[in-house]
Amino acid sequence: MRLISEFKDSVKFVIAAISIVLATYFFVIKNTTIPFLLDKIKAQKFYNVFSKYYDLLNPFVYTFDMRKEVVRMLNSKGEDVILELGCGTGYTTEGVILHNKFKILVALDLNKEQLKRAKAKIKHPFVSFVRGDSYYLPFRSFVFDGIITAGMIEYINYPVYFFKEATRVIKNSGTFVIAGPEYKWFSKFGISRFFYTPRIEEMVLFYKNFGYANIQYKLLGPKTYFKTEKYAFSIKGDKYFNENEKELIIIQNANRI
Ligand SMILES: C[S@@+](CC[C@H](N)C(=O)[O-])C[C@H]1O[C@@H](n2cnc3c(N)ncnc32)[C@H](O)[C@@H]1O
């Protein structure tokens, strides 16, 4: 039984991976010399086309089991106000709704097509969708009890600014969960050239530098013949500000280019 399911998952994984690579090549990489997903305009162009097929392929590379592990790290309570960054078509949003408690969930994405699909799929009285950029969040400071983002870190060219902005809007002691591709597996195939695939150690360092405590992480992935079991990471930390605040500001400024 296990062998059959592993075989099936491997086949699905290959189909999804080939489709994503081909779509990427024909629509975006051709005629470009820079890592395309890090170029906002090209990434948007990619999603304007790829959005139609996203829900069909995504669960093969980011499975329901992986999603369950990621959203559980949020560990939210019934009175919590949650923000999701890069919600896409609402795949992780659905996971948060299924496995978490919350009072309000705000899901943000830059791409119109992706948001259109998310809105059509999710009709929930306490979930709202916002078009916006994770680098410049349209929210006041210290408003969210938790932030979750899955599969968006790979688009982030300036992780320091991204962390700074998320940390601004999260309340003290709020939880910040990030899931994305981990460097080790992706670098083997040279795919890490096309988007940001941080090492897990690098992510831990970001959390530490931005003053998060209780940092925990897991490596996740579908079980296939291609050793993908640990090709993604999910990491969380709780924002911790008090006497260290002054020092943190210095660290953030020091990272500015
Ligand atoms: C791989 S999809 C992930 C979607 C979703 N989180 C999921 O679990 O399937 C990445 C999404 O991030 C969005 N995105 C990329 N850069 C962004 C940014 N700077 N701000 C907000 N969304 C962004 C893209 O438009 C895309 O919908």
Short mmCIF file of C-alpha atoms and ligand atoms in Angstrom, two decimals:
data_model
loop_
_atom_site.label_atom_id
_atom_site.label_comp_id
_atom_site.label_asym_id
_atom_site.label_seq_id
_atom_site.Cartn_x
_atom_site.Cartn_y
_atom_site.Cartn_z
CA MET A 1 0.00 0.00 0.00
CA ARG A 2 2.75 2.40 1.04
CA LEU A 3 4.67 1.67 -2.17
CA ILE A 4 1.61 2.36 -4.31
CA SER A 5 0.88 5.64 -2.57
CA GLU A 6 4.54 6.68 -2.85
CA PHE A 7 4.45 5.83 -6.57
CA LYS A 8 1.27 7.85 -7.08
CA ASP A 9 2.68 10.83 -5.18
CA SER A 10 5.87 10.65 -7.24
CA VAL A 11 3.94 10.65 -10.53
CA LYS A 12 1.74 13.56 -9.43
CA PHE A 13 4.81 15.41 -8.22
CA VAL A 14 6.60 14.96 -11.57
CA ILE A 15 3.56 16.13 -13.56
CA ALA A 16 3.15 19.20 -11.35
CA ALA A 17 6.86 20.01 -11.35
CA ILE A 18 7.20 19.68 -15.16
CA SER A 19 4.11 21.83 -15.74
CA ILE A 20 5.39 24.54 -13.41
CA VAL A 21 8.86 24.52 -15.01
CA LEU A 22 7.42 24.66 -18.56
CA ALA A 23 4.95 27.43 -17.69
CA THR A 24 7.73 29.33 -16.03
CA TYR A 25 10.06 28.91 -18.98
CA PHE A 26 7.60 29.89 -21.72
CA PHE A 27 5.93 32.75 -19.93
CA VAL A 28 8.68 34.30 -17.94
CA ILE A 29 12.25 33.02 -18.00
CA LYS A 30 12.63 33.35 -21.76
CA ASN A 31 14.17 36.74 -22.46
CA THR A 32 15.27 37.38 -18.92
CA THR A 33 18.61 37.24 -17.15
CA ILE A 34 17.56 37.84 -13.54
CA PRO A 35 15.87 35.47 -11.06
CA PHE A 36 12.37 36.03 -12.39
CA LEU A 37 10.30 35.47 -9.27
CA LEU A 38 12.28 38.18 -7.54
CA ASP A 39 11.18 40.63 -10.20
CA LYS A 40 7.73 41.77 -9.06
CA ILE A 41 6.47 42.66 -12.53
CA LYS A 42 7.56 39.32 -14.02
CA ALA A 43 6.14 37.39 -11.08
CA GLN A 44 2.83 39.18 -11.56
CA LYS A 45 2.86 38.39 -15.27
CA PHE A 46 3.53 34.76 -14.42
CA TYR A 47 0.56 34.61 -12.04
CA ASN A 48 -1.78 36.32 -14.49
CA VAL A 49 -1.39 33.18 -16.62
CA PHE A 50 -0.51 30.49 -14.07
CA SER A 51 -3.39 31.38 -11.71
CA LYS A 52 -5.83 29.29 -13.82
CA TYR A 53 -3.85 26.10 -13.18
CA TYR A 54 -2.61 26.92 -9.71
CA ASP A 55 -5.17 24.95 -7.69
CA LEU A 56 -4.78 21.93 -9.92
CA LEU A 57 -1.00 21.66 -9.43
CA ASN A 58 -0.26 23.24 -6.06
CA PRO A 59 -1.53 20.39 -3.81
CA PHE A 60 0.98 18.01 -5.44
CA VAL A 61 3.97 20.09 -4.38
CA TYR A 62 2.46 21.59 -1.24
CA THR A 63 0.25 18.76 0.01
CA PHE A 64 -2.67 18.84 2.46
CA ASP A 65 -0.45 17.17 5.08
CA MET A 66 2.21 19.84 4.65
CA ARG A 67 -0.41 22.57 4.90
CA LYS A 68 -1.79 21.05 8.10
CA GLU A 69 1.67 21.16 9.73
CA VAL A 70 2.23 24.75 8.58
CA VAL A 71 -1.08 26.21 9.75
CA ARG A 72 -0.91 24.37 13.09
CA MET A 73 2.24 26.33 13.96
CA LEU A 74 0.07 29.44 14.13
CA ASN A 75 -1.70 27.94 17.15
CA SER A 76 -4.20 30.80 17.28
CA LYS A 77 -7.01 31.44 19.75
CA GLY A 78 -10.65 32.34 19.14
CA GLU A 79 -10.13 36.05 19.78
CA ASP A 80 -7.10 36.40 17.48
CA VAL A 81 -6.82 38.71 14.50
CA ILE A 82 -4.72 36.94 11.88
CA LEU A 83 -2.98 38.18 8.75
CA GLU A 84 -2.00 35.95 5.84
CA LEU A 85 0.60 37.29 3.42
CA GLY A 86 0.65 36.10 -0.20
CA CYS A 87 -2.63 34.18 0.14
CA GLY A 88 -2.76 33.40 -3.61
CA THR A 89 -5.91 31.44 -4.46
CA GLY A 90 -6.61 30.80 -0.78
CA TYR A 91 -5.08 27.34 -0.33
CA THR A 92 -3.39 28.14 2.98
CA THR A 93 -6.32 30.41 3.90
CA GLU A 94 -8.56 27.33 3.73
CA GLY A 95 -6.07 25.47 5.93
CA VAL A 96 -6.16 28.24 8.55
CA ILE A 97 -9.96 28.14 8.51
CA LEU A 98 -9.98 24.34 8.90
CA HIS A 99 -7.36 23.92 11.61
CA ASN A 100 -7.27 27.19 13.56
CA LYS A 101 -9.44 29.40 15.68
CA PHE A 102 -9.60 33.15 14.95
CA LYS A 103 -11.84 36.17 15.23
CA ILE A 104 -10.80 37.85 12.00
CA LEU A 105 -8.58 36.62 9.18
CA VAL A 106 -7.24 39.11 6.64
CA ALA A 107 -5.66 37.54 3.55
CA LEU A 108 -3.45 39.73 1.38
CA ASP A 109 -1.96 39.22 -2.06
CA LEU A 110 -0.42 41.37 -4.76
CA ASN A 111 -1.99 39.60 -7.71
CA LYS A 112 -5.52 40.42 -8.90
CA GLU A 113 -6.11 37.06 -10.61
CA GLN A 114 -5.04 35.06 -7.58
CA LEU A 115 -7.24 37.14 -5.27
CA LYS A 116 -10.23 36.83 -7.60
CA ARG A 117 -10.03 33.05 -7.31
CA ALA A 118 -9.55 33.14 -3.54
CA LYS A 119 -12.60 35.38 -3.11
CA ALA A 120 -14.75 33.17 -5.34
CA LYS A 121 -13.76 30.09 -3.34
CA ILE A 122 -13.91 31.37 0.22
CA LYS A 123 -17.10 32.92 1.50
CA HIS A 124 -16.58 33.27 5.22
CA PRO A 125 -18.08 36.05 7.34
CA PHE A 126 -14.80 36.69 9.20
CA VAL A 127 -12.36 36.36 6.32
CA SER A 128 -11.58 39.34 4.11
CA PHE A 129 -9.22 39.75 1.16
CA VAL A 130 -6.99 42.72 0.52
CA ARG A 131 -4.82 43.55 -2.45
CA GLY A 132 -1.47 44.77 -1.23
CA ASP A 133 2.27 44.37 -1.11
CA SER A 134 3.98 42.59 1.79
CA TYR A 135 6.75 45.18 1.69
CA TYR A 136 4.30 48.04 2.38
CA LEU A 137 1.44 46.68 4.44
CA PRO A 138 -1.70 48.84 4.47
CA PHE A 139 -2.20 48.36 8.23
CA ARG A 140 -1.43 50.21 11.45
CA SER A 141 1.36 48.92 13.70
CA PHE A 142 0.78 46.26 16.37
CA VAL A 143 -2.62 45.01 15.15
CA PHE A 144 -2.22 41.29 14.41
CA ASP A 145 -1.97 38.43 16.90
CA GLY A 146 -0.52 36.18 14.24
CA ILE A 147 0.91 36.31 10.72
CA ILE A 148 1.20 33.35 8.39
CA THR A 149 2.73 33.14 4.96
CA ALA A 150 3.25 30.02 2.86
CA GLY A 151 5.00 29.91 -0.48
CA MET A 152 5.64 33.64 -0.65
CA ILE A 153 9.13 34.00 0.84
CA GLU A 154 10.58 32.82 -2.49
CA TYR A 155 9.40 36.11 -4.06
CA ILE A 156 11.13 38.20 -1.45
CA ASN A 157 14.18 39.97 -2.77
CA TYR A 158 14.81 41.97 0.40
CA PRO A 159 14.02 39.72 3.37
CA VAL A 160 15.18 42.37 5.85
CA TYR A 161 12.51 44.83 4.67
CA PHE A 162 9.92 42.06 4.57
CA PHE A 163 10.69 41.04 8.16
CA LYS A 164 10.73 44.63 9.30
CA GLU A 165 7.27 45.32 7.85
CA ALA A 166 5.67 42.12 9.19
CA THR A 167 7.24 42.77 12.60
CA ARG A 168 5.79 46.28 12.58
CA VAL A 169 2.17 45.12 12.23
CA ILE A 170 2.34 42.17 14.62
CA LYS A 171 1.51 42.65 18.30
CA ASN A 172 4.07 41.95 21.00
CA SER A 173 4.07 38.20 21.67
CA GLY A 174 2.24 37.58 18.36
CA THR A 175 3.27 34.52 16.31
CA PHE A 176 4.88 34.75 12.88
CA VAL A 177 4.84 31.60 10.68
CA ILE A 178 6.72 31.34 7.40
CA ALA A 179 6.77 28.31 5.09
CA GLY A 180 8.76 28.05 1.90
CA PRO A 181 11.33 26.12 -0.12
CA GLU A 182 14.53 25.20 1.70
CA TYR A 183 17.88 25.75 0.00
CA LYS A 184 19.37 22.27 0.25
CA TRP A 185 17.04 20.33 -2.08
CA PHE A 186 16.39 23.17 -4.51
CA SER A 187 20.05 24.09 -4.90
CA LYS A 188 20.84 20.53 -6.08
CA PHE A 189 18.81 21.12 -9.22
CA GLY A 190 19.89 24.71 -9.74
CA ILE A 191 16.28 25.79 -9.23
CA SER A 192 17.34 28.06 -6.41
CA ARG A 193 18.63 30.42 -9.11
CA PHE A 194 15.08 31.35 -10.07
CA PHE A 195 13.80 32.36 -6.66
CA TYR A 196 14.82 32.90 -3.07
CA THR A 197 15.33 29.59 -1.27
CA PRO A 198 16.80 30.39 2.14
CA ARG A 199 18.63 27.89 4.28
CA ILE A 200 16.73 27.11 7.45
CA GLU A 201 19.68 28.47 9.47
CA GLU A 202 19.30 31.79 7.65
CA MET A 203 15.61 31.94 8.59
CA VAL A 204 16.40 31.22 12.22
CA LEU A 205 18.88 34.10 12.15
CA PHE A 206 16.26 36.48 10.75
CA TYR A 207 13.85 35.54 13.51
CA LYS A 208 16.54 36.05 16.14
CA ASN A 209 17.70 39.39 14.71
CA PHE A 210 14.14 40.68 14.63
CA GLY A 211 13.59 39.81 18.26
CA TYR A 212 11.50 36.64 18.06
CA ALA A 213 11.56 34.04 20.81
CA ASN A 214 10.31 30.42 20.97
CA ILE A 215 11.60 29.80 17.46
CA GLN A 216 10.65 26.35 16.15
CA TYR A 217 10.89 24.83 12.72
CA LYS A 218 10.18 21.67 10.74
CA LEU A 219 11.33 20.43 7.37
CA LEU A 220 8.45 19.07 5.30
CA GLY A 221 7.60 17.67 1.90
CA PRO A 222 5.69 15.00 -0.01
CA LYS A 223 7.16 11.51 0.16
CA THR A 224 8.40 10.86 -3.38
CA TYR A 225 11.32 9.07 -5.10
CA PHE A 226 13.01 12.45 -5.40
CA LYS A 227 13.83 12.80 -1.70
CA THR A 228 11.40 15.70 -1.35
CA GLU A 229 10.41 14.81 2.23
CA LYS A 230 12.38 17.74 3.64
CA TYR A 231 12.42 20.17 0.73
CA ALA A 232 10.35 22.83 2.44
CA PHE A 233 10.54 24.51 5.81
CA SER A 234 7.95 25.82 8.19
CA ILE A 235 9.22 28.09 10.93
CA LYS A 236 7.57 30.10 13.68
CA GLY A 237 8.61 32.58 16.34
CA ASP A 238 6.85 34.76 18.89
CA LYS A 239 7.58 38.47 18.74
CA TYR A 240 9.41 39.52 21.84
CA PHE A 241 10.05 43.18 22.48
CA ASN A 242 10.99 44.92 25.68
CA GLU A 243 14.42 45.91 26.91
CA ASN A 244 15.98 44.62 23.67
CA GLU A 245 13.97 47.00 21.53
CA LYS A 246 16.70 49.57 21.25
CA GLU A 247 19.23 46.98 20.20
CA LEU A 248 16.84 45.60 17.56
CA ILE A 249 16.43 48.94 15.87
CA ILE A 250 20.20 49.14 15.58
CA ILE A 251 20.38 45.67 14.02
CA GLN A 252 17.69 46.52 11.49
CA ASN A 253 19.36 49.76 10.50
CA ALA A 254 22.68 48.01 10.20
CA ASN A 255 21.18 45.67 7.61
CA ARG A 256 20.01 48.49 5.41
CA ILE A 257 21.72 48.80 2.07
C1 LIG B 1 3.18 30.32 -4.55
S1 LIG B 1 1.85 31.46 -4.27
C2 LIG B 1 1.36 30.95 -2.65
C3 LIG B 1 -0.11 31.08 -2.47
C4 LIG B 1 -0.69 30.54 -1.19
N1 LIG B 1 -0.07 31.09 0.00
C5 LIG B 1 -0.71 29.05 -1.11
O1 LIG B 1 -0.54 28.55 -0.03
O2 LIG B 1 -0.94 28.37 -2.10
C6 LIG B 1 2.67 32.98 -3.95
C7 LIG B 1 1.75 34.18 -3.91
O3 LIG B 1 2.49 35.27 -3.35
C8 LIG B 1 2.07 36.46 -4.00
N2 LIG B 1 3.09 37.50 -3.81
C9 LIG B 1 4.34 37.55 -4.33
N3 LIG B 1 4.99 38.63 -3.90
C10 LIG B 1 4.13 39.30 -3.08
C11 LIG B 1 4.22 40.49 -2.30
N4 LIG B 1 5.33 41.25 -2.29
N5 LIG B 1 3.16 40.86 -1.56
C12 LIG B 1 2.02 40.11 -1.57
N6 LIG B 1 1.87 38.98 -2.28
C13 LIG B 1 2.91 38.57 -3.01
C14 LIG B 1 1.85 36.03 -5.46
O4 LIG B 1 1.01 36.94 -6.13
C15 LIG B 1 1.26 34.64 -5.28
O5 LIG B 1 -0.15 34.66 -5.29
#
